[in-house]
């Protein structure tokens, strides 16, 4: 990758020094001693400024140790020596991204892509991801989506790629870390919808849009994107209805009018197209897309002279820029907490008045001490007041925000806790206990979608605190998974928590809800159902400990008293199957299919039992029925694939296995 001319002997003393230091640098780098390696490489390039390999390793070491500002001049020097080195441009752009020099970052990342990244597919993916983020920031949402779709396999999209796609779909001109955590659930839903669109799964994408519109009916650009997707399925009347809804929500946006003009042209309605195009131009006079729609409409109407004038106007317009709506950016951006200052606004204030700063530092220290003393003494309101005063002086005080959030939470002031904890995770996104408290506060405020996302994030980071606190967090995650219909995941979380301790009764109730597949929270259980669900939870707890001799009588009593309860026969049949009591299990599963004919679960279980008993023909009918009832079920396709293998139908089996792999991934 680099030339060797710089290593040639050119004069004994300096050459000997250079060779020795270069060797020391390489040894330190290979030994993982980054600080020593950086020191040696700096000395080496001072002796031999044209040593491109030295500049490469110096920049890379700075980058790998998160010293991005220092990496930038090293990569700039390397590019000066070797301007065709795509990886150098790439790492320069990534370093600039980390230092928030977003304009140069985008230019240099694109340059790296143009030159090629030395057959390094991971570098290509990282670069494309950051390019897409910056295109979103620049309101070039369509281009951002195209970059992401070209750089990643649609069937295996990582979560951060989905988030970038979701932000492009909602046309959010921010970076992911600039978004208020209260918008996480909305962006998560948009991300899943955008992923389905990237996979060309139109049917599921449309269903996802419908659910989003139920949950977030007034979200800007959501009706617009739904309408565009409907149009791609040639459902133009429904698409126009969605675009008109968008016009009501976003009356200053030209986009729905441009899309309406496009639909009209596709349906051979040029007069309607012209009207929509002119409305779009009235809203966005510099929009090339709006003028292009007008030109096409004029041509379709046979008005060639006017169309030619429009073409000239198009030629004089600047390149298309993204539609600017400050309100949208403001709606998604991290906000303030009451009258408190945002951390990113403090740098300028901190530079004003050096003398005042010394006084403020003393005052801050006194207030922080008073807050700690009040907290230790159990004087919560005083501690809150002192914390707030200290944070006005130092709004980037992470520990202060965390303590303020904890104080609000411990005193059941959940609405006040949320913005304090949002600020905490904004300052330190890896602070798991803050994410957990944020999720628990949102749970109390019935913001269940954000609560699940934020509690799950805390779990991924590693739940901190004592065993009781961890148990409470896991219970809430499981309860929310039940509410979402993710019963198996809920069961997996709840089973290890069975036993005495905090929330023991609620854990048992949540287990009962999971066993009976009832999408409710324990607090939502009605009095007439509480006995049944408590019994279900007791049996689930016993089954989790393999205490079948005690669990089965409970299940049998429940079946005698509530024979028509959905999923009860399925639960008992599954437990019987785990003890190889297959005849009894099949009887229970068949009864489940009778009272609950629209679920695939008993058919999947019966197919699995038939396979174990080497009855592939019996398994086939159950497997096919399961897939017919649940065409998106990875488990149903997997079982059917196994049946095909057993019967020697390898081609169909491979198809089922592939679908299972794509869905589970």
XYZ file of C-alpha atoms in Angstrom, residues 70-317:
248
model
C -5.178 14.374 16.414
C -5.914 11.776 13.723
C -7.123 14.423 11.269
C -3.773 16.167 10.526
C -2.049 12.769 10.256
C -4.488 11.596 7.593
C -4.350 14.982 5.856
C -0.570 14.644 5.565
C -0.929 11.069 4.305
C -3.391 12.206 1.634
C -0.975 14.948 0.622
C 1.650 12.220 0.062
C -0.722 9.638 -1.435
C -3.919 11.290 -2.706
C -5.234 8.071 -4.291
C -5.436 6.143 -1.008
C -9.158 5.635 -0.432
C -8.804 4.314 3.123
C -7.000 7.493 4.173
C -9.842 9.651 2.852
C -12.296 7.322 4.589
C -10.623 7.515 7.999
C -10.188 11.264 7.618
C -13.938 11.558 7.028
C -14.757 9.311 9.980
C -12.453 11.333 12.239
C -14.122 14.552 11.100
C -17.511 12.985 11.798
C -16.463 12.293 15.385
C -15.284 15.900 15.803
C -18.630 17.110 14.381
C -17.092 18.596 11.217
C -19.965 17.126 9.240
C -19.508 19.138 6.038
C -15.930 17.988 5.452
C -16.748 14.514 6.715
C -19.325 13.940 3.981
C -17.017 15.258 1.253
C -14.104 13.085 2.344
C -16.151 9.933 2.951
C -17.562 10.235 -0.560
C -14.053 10.715 -1.932
C -12.929 7.552 -0.167
C -15.809 5.642 -1.745
C -14.920 6.960 -5.194
C -11.285 5.861 -4.860
C -12.161 2.465 -3.386
C -11.429 1.076 0.036
C -8.744 -1.502 -0.755
C -11.149 -4.448 -1.006
C -12.200 -3.885 2.609
C -15.942 -4.689 2.745
C -16.301 -3.691 6.407
C -14.758 -0.282 5.711
C -17.197 0.156 2.829
C -20.146 -0.586 5.127
C -18.962 1.773 7.864
C -18.406 4.534 5.308
C -21.802 4.058 3.651
C -23.542 4.081 7.008
C -21.939 7.398 7.969
C -22.553 8.866 4.516
C -26.236 7.969 4.897
C -26.392 9.591 8.343
C -24.911 12.779 6.929
C -27.262 12.720 3.940
C -30.159 12.482 6.400
C -28.683 15.442 8.279
C -28.560 17.339 4.957
C -32.215 16.443 4.234
C -31.250 14.184 1.315
C -33.439 11.356 2.530
C -33.953 9.505 -0.743
C -30.205 9.418 -1.394
C -29.588 8.227 2.168
C -32.009 5.352 1.647
C -30.364 4.419 -1.644
C -26.899 4.393 -0.042
C -28.066 2.121 2.772
C -29.890 -0.266 0.454
C -26.819 -0.520 -1.777
C -24.453 -1.226 1.115
C -26.330 -3.830 3.141
C -28.251 -7.029 2.459
C -31.956 -6.222 2.973
C -32.587 -9.552 4.703
C -29.818 -8.985 7.284
C -30.045 -5.334 8.286
C -28.317 -4.417 11.578
C -30.372 -2.338 14.004
C -28.403 0.875 13.397
C -29.039 0.580 9.649
C -32.750 0.111 10.276
C -32.737 3.215 12.474
C -31.076 5.276 9.734
C -33.654 3.977 7.235
C -36.463 4.792 9.657
C -35.185 8.326 10.163
C -35.006 8.760 6.386
C -38.574 7.480 6.051
C -39.771 10.047 8.609
C -37.512 12.692 7.037
C -35.794 13.543 10.324
C -32.820 15.876 9.622
C -30.826 14.794 12.665
C -28.218 12.247 13.638
C -29.426 9.329 15.788
C -27.697 10.645 18.918
C -29.444 14.007 18.502
C -32.933 12.494 18.776
C -34.970 12.843 21.948
C -35.378 9.400 23.599
C -39.128 10.029 23.820
C -39.213 9.500 20.034
C -37.435 6.139 20.161
C -40.604 4.034 19.910
C -41.828 5.969 16.872
C -38.443 5.670 15.164
C -38.262 1.970 16.031
C -41.637 1.403 14.359
C -40.528 3.416 11.321
C -37.294 1.417 11.211
C -39.166 -1.884 11.013
C -41.419 -0.487 8.286
C -38.449 0.851 6.324
C -36.709 -2.527 6.605
C -39.776 -4.244 5.128
C -39.745 -1.750 2.249
C -36.040 -2.430 1.672
C -36.873 -6.138 1.485
C -39.659 -5.395 -1.042
C -42.118 -6.997 1.381
C -44.935 -4.718 0.302
C -47.758 -6.604 1.996
C -46.171 -6.525 5.450
C -44.924 -2.954 4.945
C -48.474 -1.756 4.276
C -49.690 -3.514 7.430
C -46.867 -1.894 9.358
C -47.860 1.538 8.028
C -51.457 0.918 9.116
C -50.352 0.094 12.657
C -48.080 3.139 12.770
C -50.920 5.402 11.710
C -53.069 3.988 14.516
C -50.304 4.636 17.029
C -48.956 7.920 15.601
C -51.695 9.419 13.373
C -50.330 12.976 13.230
C -46.692 12.166 12.494
C -45.267 14.381 9.716
C -44.556 12.601 6.423
C -46.042 9.284 7.588
C -49.182 9.629 5.474
C -46.937 10.766 2.600
C -44.780 7.639 2.766
C -47.811 5.387 3.207
C -49.450 7.001 0.193
C -46.304 6.537 -1.875
C -46.199 2.858 -0.911
C -49.880 2.397 -1.752
C -49.231 3.938 -5.158
C -46.439 1.443 -5.806
C -49.144 -1.224 -5.380
C -51.339 0.725 -7.878
C -53.831 1.595 -5.132
C -54.067 5.199 -6.303
C -57.372 6.230 -4.716
C -56.165 5.160 -1.273
C -52.817 6.809 -1.978
C -54.465 10.129 -2.767
C -56.476 9.925 0.454
C -53.230 9.560 2.391
C -51.606 12.457 0.554
C -54.554 14.714 1.343
C -54.203 13.713 4.995
C -50.527 14.701 4.765
C -51.495 18.087 3.341
C -53.631 18.727 6.423
C -50.783 17.802 8.771
C -48.026 19.530 6.770
C -49.720 22.400 4.907
C -46.369 24.032 4.039
C -44.879 20.918 2.439
C -44.669 20.678 -1.336
C -43.972 16.941 -1.305
C -47.552 15.600 -1.222
C -48.513 17.971 -4.052
C -45.534 16.790 -6.139
C -46.459 13.165 -5.506
C -50.114 13.922 -6.305
C -49.021 15.414 -9.631
C -46.998 12.288 -10.354
C -50.008 10.057 -9.625
C -52.205 12.160 -11.884
C -49.738 11.849 -14.767
C -49.534 8.075 -14.274
C -53.333 7.929 -14.485
C -53.389 10.194 -17.555
C -55.008 13.154 -15.775
C -52.740 16.015 -16.949
C -55.007 18.878 -15.805
C -55.035 17.556 -12.248
C -51.278 17.041 -12.500
C -50.766 20.655 -13.588
C -52.894 21.958 -10.731
C -50.952 19.917 -8.165
C -47.607 20.934 -9.678
C -48.502 24.622 -9.519
C -49.562 24.241 -5.884
C -46.201 22.613 -5.187
C -44.332 25.460 -6.903
C -46.272 27.957 -4.825
C -44.973 26.239 -1.712
C -41.443 25.540 -2.981
C -40.510 27.844 -5.901
C -36.972 26.382 -6.116
C -38.094 22.751 -6.249
C -36.795 21.052 -9.381
C -39.202 18.138 -8.856
C -42.210 20.485 -8.795
C -41.130 22.280 -11.973
C -40.432 18.938 -13.675
C -43.978 17.771 -12.860
C -45.330 21.004 -14.318
C -43.239 20.554 -17.477
C -44.511 17.008 -17.964
C -48.120 18.056 -17.348
C -47.823 20.866 -19.908
C -46.399 18.452 -22.473
C -49.249 16.015 -21.815
C -51.700 18.867 -22.426
C -49.991 19.706 -25.714
C -48.700 23.060 -24.460
C -45.211 22.667 -25.871
C -44.208 26.355 -25.720
C -45.094 26.636 -22.029
C -43.339 23.318 -21.407
C -40.197 24.699 -23.081
C -40.298 27.758 -20.804
C -40.586 25.433 -17.830
C -37.591 23.464 -19.099
C -35.577 26.697 -19.220
C -36.649 27.491 -15.661
C -35.471 24.031 -14.654
C -32.089 24.686 -16.207
C -31.669 27.846 -14.145
C -32.561 26.220 -10.819
